[in-house]
Every structure is written in structure tokens, then in C-alpha cells.
Coordinates of C-alpha atoms in Angstrom, one line a residue:
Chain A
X317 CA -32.2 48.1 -0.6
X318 CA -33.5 44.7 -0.9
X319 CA -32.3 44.2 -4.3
X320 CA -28.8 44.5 -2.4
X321 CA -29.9 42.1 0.6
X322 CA -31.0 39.4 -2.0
X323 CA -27.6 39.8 -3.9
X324 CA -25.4 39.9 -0.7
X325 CA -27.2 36.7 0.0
X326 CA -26.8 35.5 -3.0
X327 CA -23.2 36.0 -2.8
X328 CA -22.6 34.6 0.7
X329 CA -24.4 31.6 -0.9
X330 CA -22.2 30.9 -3.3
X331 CA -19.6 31.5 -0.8
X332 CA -20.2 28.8 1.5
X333 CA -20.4 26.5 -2.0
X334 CA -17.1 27.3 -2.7
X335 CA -15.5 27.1 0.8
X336 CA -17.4 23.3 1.1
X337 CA -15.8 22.7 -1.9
X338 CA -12.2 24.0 -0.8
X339 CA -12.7 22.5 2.5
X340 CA -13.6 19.3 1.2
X341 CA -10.6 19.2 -1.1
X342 CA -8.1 20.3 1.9
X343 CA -9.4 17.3 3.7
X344 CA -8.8 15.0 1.1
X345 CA -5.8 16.3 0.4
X346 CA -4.4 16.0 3.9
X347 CA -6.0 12.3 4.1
X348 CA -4.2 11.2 0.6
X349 CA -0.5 12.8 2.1
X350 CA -1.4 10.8 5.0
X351 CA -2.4 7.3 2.8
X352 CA 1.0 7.9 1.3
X353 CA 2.8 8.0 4.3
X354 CA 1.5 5.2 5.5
X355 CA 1.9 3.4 2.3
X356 CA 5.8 4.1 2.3
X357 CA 5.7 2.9 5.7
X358 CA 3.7 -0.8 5.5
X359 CA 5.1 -0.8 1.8
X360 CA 2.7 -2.2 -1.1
X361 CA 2.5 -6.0 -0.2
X362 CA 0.0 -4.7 3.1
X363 CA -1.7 -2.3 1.1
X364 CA -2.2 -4.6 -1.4
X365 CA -3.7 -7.4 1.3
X366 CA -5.4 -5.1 3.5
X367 CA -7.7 -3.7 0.3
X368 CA -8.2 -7.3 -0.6
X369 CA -9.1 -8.4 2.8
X370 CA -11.4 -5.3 3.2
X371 CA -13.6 -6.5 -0.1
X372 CA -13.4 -10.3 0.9
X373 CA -15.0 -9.5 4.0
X374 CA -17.7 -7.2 3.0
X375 CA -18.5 -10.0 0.5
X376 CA -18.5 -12.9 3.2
X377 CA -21.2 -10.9 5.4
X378 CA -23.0 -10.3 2.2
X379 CA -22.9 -13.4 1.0
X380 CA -23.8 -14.8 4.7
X381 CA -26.9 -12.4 4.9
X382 CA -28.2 -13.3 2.1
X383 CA -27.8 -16.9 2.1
X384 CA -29.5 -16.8 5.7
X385 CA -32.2 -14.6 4.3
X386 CA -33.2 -16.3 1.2
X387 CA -35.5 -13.9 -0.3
X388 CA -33.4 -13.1 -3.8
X389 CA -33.3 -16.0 -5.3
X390 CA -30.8 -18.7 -6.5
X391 CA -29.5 -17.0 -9.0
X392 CA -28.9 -13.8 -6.7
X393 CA -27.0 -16.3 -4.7
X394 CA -25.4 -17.5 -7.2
X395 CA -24.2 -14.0 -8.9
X396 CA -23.1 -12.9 -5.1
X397 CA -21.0 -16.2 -4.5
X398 CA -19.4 -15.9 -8.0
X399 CA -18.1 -12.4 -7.0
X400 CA -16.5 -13.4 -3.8
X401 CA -14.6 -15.5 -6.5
X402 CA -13.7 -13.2 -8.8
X403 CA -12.6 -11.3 -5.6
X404 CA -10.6 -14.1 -4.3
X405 CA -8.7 -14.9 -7.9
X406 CA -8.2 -11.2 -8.2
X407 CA -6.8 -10.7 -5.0
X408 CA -4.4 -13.7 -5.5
X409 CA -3.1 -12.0 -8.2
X410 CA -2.0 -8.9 -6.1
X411 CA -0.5 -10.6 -3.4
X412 CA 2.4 -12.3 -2.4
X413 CA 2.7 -12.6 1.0
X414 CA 1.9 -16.6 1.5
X415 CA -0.6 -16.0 5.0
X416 CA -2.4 -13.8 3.0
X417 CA -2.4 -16.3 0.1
X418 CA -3.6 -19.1 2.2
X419 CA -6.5 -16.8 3.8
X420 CA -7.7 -16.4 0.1
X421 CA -7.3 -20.1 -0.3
X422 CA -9.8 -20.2 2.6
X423 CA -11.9 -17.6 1.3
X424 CA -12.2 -19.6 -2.4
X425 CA -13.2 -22.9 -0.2
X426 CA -15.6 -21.5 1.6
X427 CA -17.3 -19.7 -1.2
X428 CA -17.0 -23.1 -3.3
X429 CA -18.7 -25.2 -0.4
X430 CA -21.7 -22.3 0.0
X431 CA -22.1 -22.9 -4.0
X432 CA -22.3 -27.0 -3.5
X433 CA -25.2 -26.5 -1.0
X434 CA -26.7 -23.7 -3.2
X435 CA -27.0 -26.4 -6.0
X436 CA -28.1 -29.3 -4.1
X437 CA -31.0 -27.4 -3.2
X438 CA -31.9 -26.6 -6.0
X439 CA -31.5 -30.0 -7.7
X440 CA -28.2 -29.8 -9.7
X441 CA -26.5 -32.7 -7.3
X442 CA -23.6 -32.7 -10.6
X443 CA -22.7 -29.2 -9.9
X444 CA -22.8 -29.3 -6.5
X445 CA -20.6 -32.3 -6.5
X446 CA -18.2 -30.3 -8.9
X447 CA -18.2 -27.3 -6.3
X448 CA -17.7 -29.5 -3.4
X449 CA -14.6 -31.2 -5.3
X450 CA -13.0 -28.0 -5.7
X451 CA -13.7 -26.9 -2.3
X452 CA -12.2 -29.6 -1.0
X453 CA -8.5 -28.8 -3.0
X454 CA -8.9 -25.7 -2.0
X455 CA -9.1 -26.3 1.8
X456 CA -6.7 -28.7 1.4
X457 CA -4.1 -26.2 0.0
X458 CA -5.0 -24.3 3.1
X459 CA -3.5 -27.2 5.1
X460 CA -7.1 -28.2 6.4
X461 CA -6.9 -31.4 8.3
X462 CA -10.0 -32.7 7.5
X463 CA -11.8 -32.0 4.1
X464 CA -14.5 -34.4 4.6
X465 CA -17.7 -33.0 3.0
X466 CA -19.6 -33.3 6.1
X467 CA -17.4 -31.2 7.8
X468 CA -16.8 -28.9 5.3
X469 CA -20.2 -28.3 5.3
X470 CA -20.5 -28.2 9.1
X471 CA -18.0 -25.7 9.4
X472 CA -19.8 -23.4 6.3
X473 CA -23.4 -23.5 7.8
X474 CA -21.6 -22.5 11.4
X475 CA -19.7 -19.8 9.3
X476 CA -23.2 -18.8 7.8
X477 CA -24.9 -18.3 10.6
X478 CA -22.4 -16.2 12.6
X479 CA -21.6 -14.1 9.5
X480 CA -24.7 -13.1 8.6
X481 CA -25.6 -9.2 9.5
Chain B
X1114 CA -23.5 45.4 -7.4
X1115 CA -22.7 48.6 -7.3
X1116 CA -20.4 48.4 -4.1
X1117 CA -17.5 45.6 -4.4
X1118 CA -16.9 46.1 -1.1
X1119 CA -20.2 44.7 0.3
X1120 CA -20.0 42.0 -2.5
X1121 CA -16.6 40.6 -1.3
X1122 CA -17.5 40.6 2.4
X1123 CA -20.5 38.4 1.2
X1124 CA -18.2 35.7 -0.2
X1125 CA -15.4 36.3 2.4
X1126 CA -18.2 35.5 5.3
X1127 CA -19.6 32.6 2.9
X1128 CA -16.4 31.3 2.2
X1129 CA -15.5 31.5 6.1
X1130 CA -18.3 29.0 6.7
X1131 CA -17.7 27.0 4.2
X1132 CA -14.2 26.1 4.4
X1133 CA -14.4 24.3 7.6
X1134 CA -18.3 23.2 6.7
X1135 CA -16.2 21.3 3.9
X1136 CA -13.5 20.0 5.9
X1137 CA -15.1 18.6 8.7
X1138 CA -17.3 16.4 6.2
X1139 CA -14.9 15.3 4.4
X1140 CA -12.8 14.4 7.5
X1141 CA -15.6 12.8 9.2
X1142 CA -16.4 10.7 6.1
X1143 CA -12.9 9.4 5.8
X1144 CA -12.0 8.5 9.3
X1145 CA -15.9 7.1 8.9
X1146 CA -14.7 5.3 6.3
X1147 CA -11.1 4.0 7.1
X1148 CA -12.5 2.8 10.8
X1149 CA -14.9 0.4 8.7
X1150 CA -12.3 -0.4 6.4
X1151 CA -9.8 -1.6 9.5
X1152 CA -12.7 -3.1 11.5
X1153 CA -13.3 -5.3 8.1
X1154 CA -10.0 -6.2 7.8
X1155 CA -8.9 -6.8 11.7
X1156 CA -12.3 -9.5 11.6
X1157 CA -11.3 -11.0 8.3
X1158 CA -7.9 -11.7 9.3
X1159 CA -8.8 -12.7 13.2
X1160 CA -11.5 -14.9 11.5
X1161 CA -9.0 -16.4 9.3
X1162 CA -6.8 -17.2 12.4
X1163 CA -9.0 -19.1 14.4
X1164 CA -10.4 -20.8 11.9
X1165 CA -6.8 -22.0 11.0
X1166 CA -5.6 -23.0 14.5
X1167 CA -9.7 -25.3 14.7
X1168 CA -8.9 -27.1 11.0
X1169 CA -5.4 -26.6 9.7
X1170 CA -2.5 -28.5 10.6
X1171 CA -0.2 -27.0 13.4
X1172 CA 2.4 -25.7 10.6
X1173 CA -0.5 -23.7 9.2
X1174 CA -2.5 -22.5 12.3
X1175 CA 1.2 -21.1 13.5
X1176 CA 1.4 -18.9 10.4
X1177 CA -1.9 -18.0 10.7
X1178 CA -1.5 -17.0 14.3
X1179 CA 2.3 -15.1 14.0
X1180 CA 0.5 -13.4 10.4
X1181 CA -2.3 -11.7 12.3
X1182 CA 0.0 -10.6 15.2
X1183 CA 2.5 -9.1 12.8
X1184 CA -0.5 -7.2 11.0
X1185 CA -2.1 -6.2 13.9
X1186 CA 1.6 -4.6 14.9
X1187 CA 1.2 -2.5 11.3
X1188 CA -1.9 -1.5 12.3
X1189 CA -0.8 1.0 14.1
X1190 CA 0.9 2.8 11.3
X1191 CA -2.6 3.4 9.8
X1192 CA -3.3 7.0 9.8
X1193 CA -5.9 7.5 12.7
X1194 CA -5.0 4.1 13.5
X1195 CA -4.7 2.5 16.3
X1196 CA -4.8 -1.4 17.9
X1197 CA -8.4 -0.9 20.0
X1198 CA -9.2 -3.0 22.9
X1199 CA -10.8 -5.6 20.6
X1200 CA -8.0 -6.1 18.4
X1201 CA -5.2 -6.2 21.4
X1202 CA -7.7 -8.7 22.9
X1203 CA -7.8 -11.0 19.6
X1204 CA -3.9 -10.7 19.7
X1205 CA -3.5 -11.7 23.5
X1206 CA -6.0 -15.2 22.2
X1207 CA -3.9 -15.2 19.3
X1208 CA -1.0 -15.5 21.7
X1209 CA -2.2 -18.2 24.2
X1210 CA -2.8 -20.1 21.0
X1211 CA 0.3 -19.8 20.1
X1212 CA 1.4 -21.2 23.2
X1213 CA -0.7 -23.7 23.1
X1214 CA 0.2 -25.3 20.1
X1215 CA 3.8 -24.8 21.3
X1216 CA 3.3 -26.7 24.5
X1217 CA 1.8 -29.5 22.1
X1218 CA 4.8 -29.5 20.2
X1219 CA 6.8 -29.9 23.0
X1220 CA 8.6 -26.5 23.1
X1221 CA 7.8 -25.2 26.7
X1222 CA 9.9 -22.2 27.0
X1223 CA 8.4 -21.0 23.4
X1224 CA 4.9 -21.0 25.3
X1225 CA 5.9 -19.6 28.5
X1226 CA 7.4 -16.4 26.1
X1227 CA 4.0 -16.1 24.4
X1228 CA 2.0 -16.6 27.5
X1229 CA 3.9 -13.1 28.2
X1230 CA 3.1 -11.9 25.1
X1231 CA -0.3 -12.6 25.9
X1232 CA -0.4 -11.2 29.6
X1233 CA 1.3 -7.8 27.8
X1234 CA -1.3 -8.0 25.0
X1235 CA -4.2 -8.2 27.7
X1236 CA -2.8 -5.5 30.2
X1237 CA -2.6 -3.0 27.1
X1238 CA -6.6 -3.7 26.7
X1239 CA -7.1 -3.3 30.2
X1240 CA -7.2 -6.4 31.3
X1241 CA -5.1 -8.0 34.1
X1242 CA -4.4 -11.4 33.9
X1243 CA -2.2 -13.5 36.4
X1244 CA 0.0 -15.9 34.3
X1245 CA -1.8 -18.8 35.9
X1246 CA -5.3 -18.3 34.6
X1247 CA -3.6 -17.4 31.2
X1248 CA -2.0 -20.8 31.7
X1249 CA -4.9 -22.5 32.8
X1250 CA -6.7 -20.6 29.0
X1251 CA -3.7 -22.5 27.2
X1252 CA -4.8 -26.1 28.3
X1253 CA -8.3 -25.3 27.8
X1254 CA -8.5 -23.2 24.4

């Protein structure tokens, strides 16, 4: 007799695994016919920006917490920075739809500018110059009026400190 | 097991839990997942906007402005989505900027249509605005 109730339980066990499982894959199914759908709808050019959007963003709150908490590390900084663009040259090369374009202009700029005051800290005033002079073509292909490095840098530590988680 | 009988009712009553156990999850994970993706994107893009109509030139900022109105419009095409009161009250601001840089540029009628657009924008978030203090927003954005 309890050799039975063990078994039953057993089985019932491995019952629920497999229903998690099957349910689990019905959701996803239904979620993926859903993604198509709404793929067909928007058509690829939005998915396309909406995905790169998502990961700019995620990086630009990361890349804010981290620079208003400083307890990685330059080269953390650095490594974090240098993904947002990868992300940003990456993304460019997925889209075509030119607001989008010019919001990963912006992106690239303001990642650029964070790196120039990343290496002035630190005592590399040639890099940061370099970084601030390709920030500054950057924000200038964004139509940016001015591209002053004050500003620039104004607007970044502003940027910095609302971003930041 | 000696009886099958016993042995399938196990699995049958397992399986019963399981199934929607398993689809719940997974359903609550996705819509989990896709709300943080859309609130991601709806601040990157709003973001983006206003940082356009404070630095670019008025050409720019326009584009900006019209590009998140037209996404947030898509939006709505996201499975589960759906423009929230946050996002239809960064496209009514979207829209008095608009106006106002149309006012600037000397097309009047242009601002009074997206002071409209604004006022409609605002009313869907639950906000009631008279076209006056959306007006009196345009001169002082």
C-alpha cells in the first residue's frame, strides 16, 4: 500500500513537470504568433529600432549608475562606455529610418563625451581630447546647435545624474 | 505498478496542475518582460525628443518630435500594448512643442492644430486642459 502511494506520487510528480513544461511552451507559443503579428503589422524597420532602442537604454542607465557610483573602476567604465558603442554602430547598421539614425547619433555623442571626462580624470588629457573631438561631430550630425565642449559636457553630467538608477 | 489505471490518473491530475502552473509563468514572464522592454524604449525615445527640441536646430527637434508621436501611435500594435497615461502625457508635451516651435516659425494655424492634438492627447490620459493654459504651456515650454 505505500509502495503504491509513493509511486502515485511519484507519478503525479512527474506529471506536473511535464504539464509546466507543456504549459510553458503553449505560452510561448501563443506570445511568438503574437510577436509575428505584430511584426507584420509595424513591419521590420520598427522592430528593428525598437530592439535597438531597448539595449541603448538599458546601457545609458548602466552606464549612468555606474559612472555616478564609481566603485568599479576606470577600466569598468571604460569597458561599459565602449559597449554602448558597439551598440550604437551596431544598431546603425540595422536601421534605416533617419529619426532613429539621428537618436543613435546622439547616443554615440553622449557616450563619446562620458569617455572624454572619463580620461581627463584619469590623466590621459590626449584621449580625452580625441573623445571630445569625435563627440563633438557626432552631435553636430545630430543637428546640435551648440557643440561647445562646455556644454557638451554640461548637458552629459545633467544627463548623468538623472539617468542614473 | 500493477494497476495502469491508478498510474494514469497520477499523471493526468499532475499534468492538470501543471499545464496552467506552466502557462501562467511563462505568460507572466513575457508580459513582465515586454512591459520593461516598451517602458525602455517609450524613455529612450521621449528622452531623445526633448533633448532634440533643448540643443538641435528647429529642423531637427521637429523630426524628433513628429518621430516619437508616430512611434508612440505604433505602440499600440504591441501585443499587450497599449499607450499608458505616461506615454499619452509625453505625446501631449511632444505636441505643445510642436506648436511651439511652429508659432516661432511663424506658422500659427500649424500650432493651433497641435495645440488640439495636445488637448486630445491630454484628455485620453485623463487630463482636462482648456486650450488657454495649453497655450499659455506653448509660450512658456
Amino acid at each position: 500500500m505505500f509502495k503504491k502511494i509513493l509511486l502515485s506520487g511519484a507519478l503525479s510528480i512527474l506529471g506536473v513537470a511535464l504539464g509546466v513544461f507543456g504549459g510553458w511552451e503553449l505560452s510561448a507559443y501563443r506570445f511568438a504568433r503574437d510577436r509575428r503579428a505584430f511584426e507584420t503589422v509595424v513591419g521590420p524597420d520598427f522592430v528593428n529600432a525598437y530592439g535597438v532602442m531597448a539595449r541603448l537604454k538599458v546601457l545609458d542607465m548602466g552606464t549612468a549608475t555606474r559612472l555616478q557610483h564609481p566603485k568599479q573602476g576606470t577600466e569598468r567604465h571604460r569597458e561599459y562606455l565602449q559597449m554602448t558603442l558597439d551598440a550604437a554602430a551596431k544598431g546603425k547598421k540595422e536601421i534605416t529610418d533617419p529619426t532613429v539614425l539621428t537618436l543613435i547619433d546622439m547616443e554615440t555623442g553622449v557616450a563619446e563625451v562620458r569617455l572624454a571626462m572619463l580620461e581627463e580624470a584619469v590623466g590621459n588629457p590626449s584621449a580625452a581630447h580625441a573623445w571630445m573631438g569625435k563627440a563633438q561631430a557626432a552631435m553636430q550630425t545630430a543637428g546640435w546647435k551648440d557643440c561647445s565642449e562646455v556644454h557638451l559636457r554640461a548637458v552629459v553630467q545633467n544627463m548623468n545624474q538623472q539617468d542614473a538608477l | 505498478m500493477k494497476n495502469p489505471q491508478l498510474a494514469g490518473m497520477a499523471i493526468a491530475i499532475g499534468l492538470l496542475i501543471g499545464v496552467p502552473v506552466g502557462y501562467h509563468v511563462n505568460s507572466v514572464f513575457t508580459r513582465g518582460e515586454r512591459a520593461l522592454g516598451q517602458m525602455s524604449v517609450d524613455a529612450e525615445y521621449s528622452s531623445f525628443a526633448i533633448l532634440q527640441y533643448q540643443q538641435a536646430d528647429a529642423q531637427r527637434a521637429r523630426q524628433a518630435l513628429l518621430g516619437f508621436v508616430n512611434f508612440s501611435k505604433q505602440i499600440d500594435h504591441l501585443p499587450d500594448g497599449q499607450a499608458d497615461k505616461t506615454l499619452l502625457t509625453d505625446v501631449g508635451l511632444s505636441y505643445v512643442r510642436l506648436a511651439r516651435l511652429e508659432e516661432q516659425a511663424g506658422n500659427p494655424e500649424l500650432s493651433q492644430q497641435y495645440v488640439s492634438l495636445a488637448q486630445d492627447s491630454f484628455k485620453a490620459a485623463g487630463r482636462d486642459y482648456s486650450r488657454d493654459d495649453l497655450m499659455k504651456r506653448v509660450s512658456g515650454l
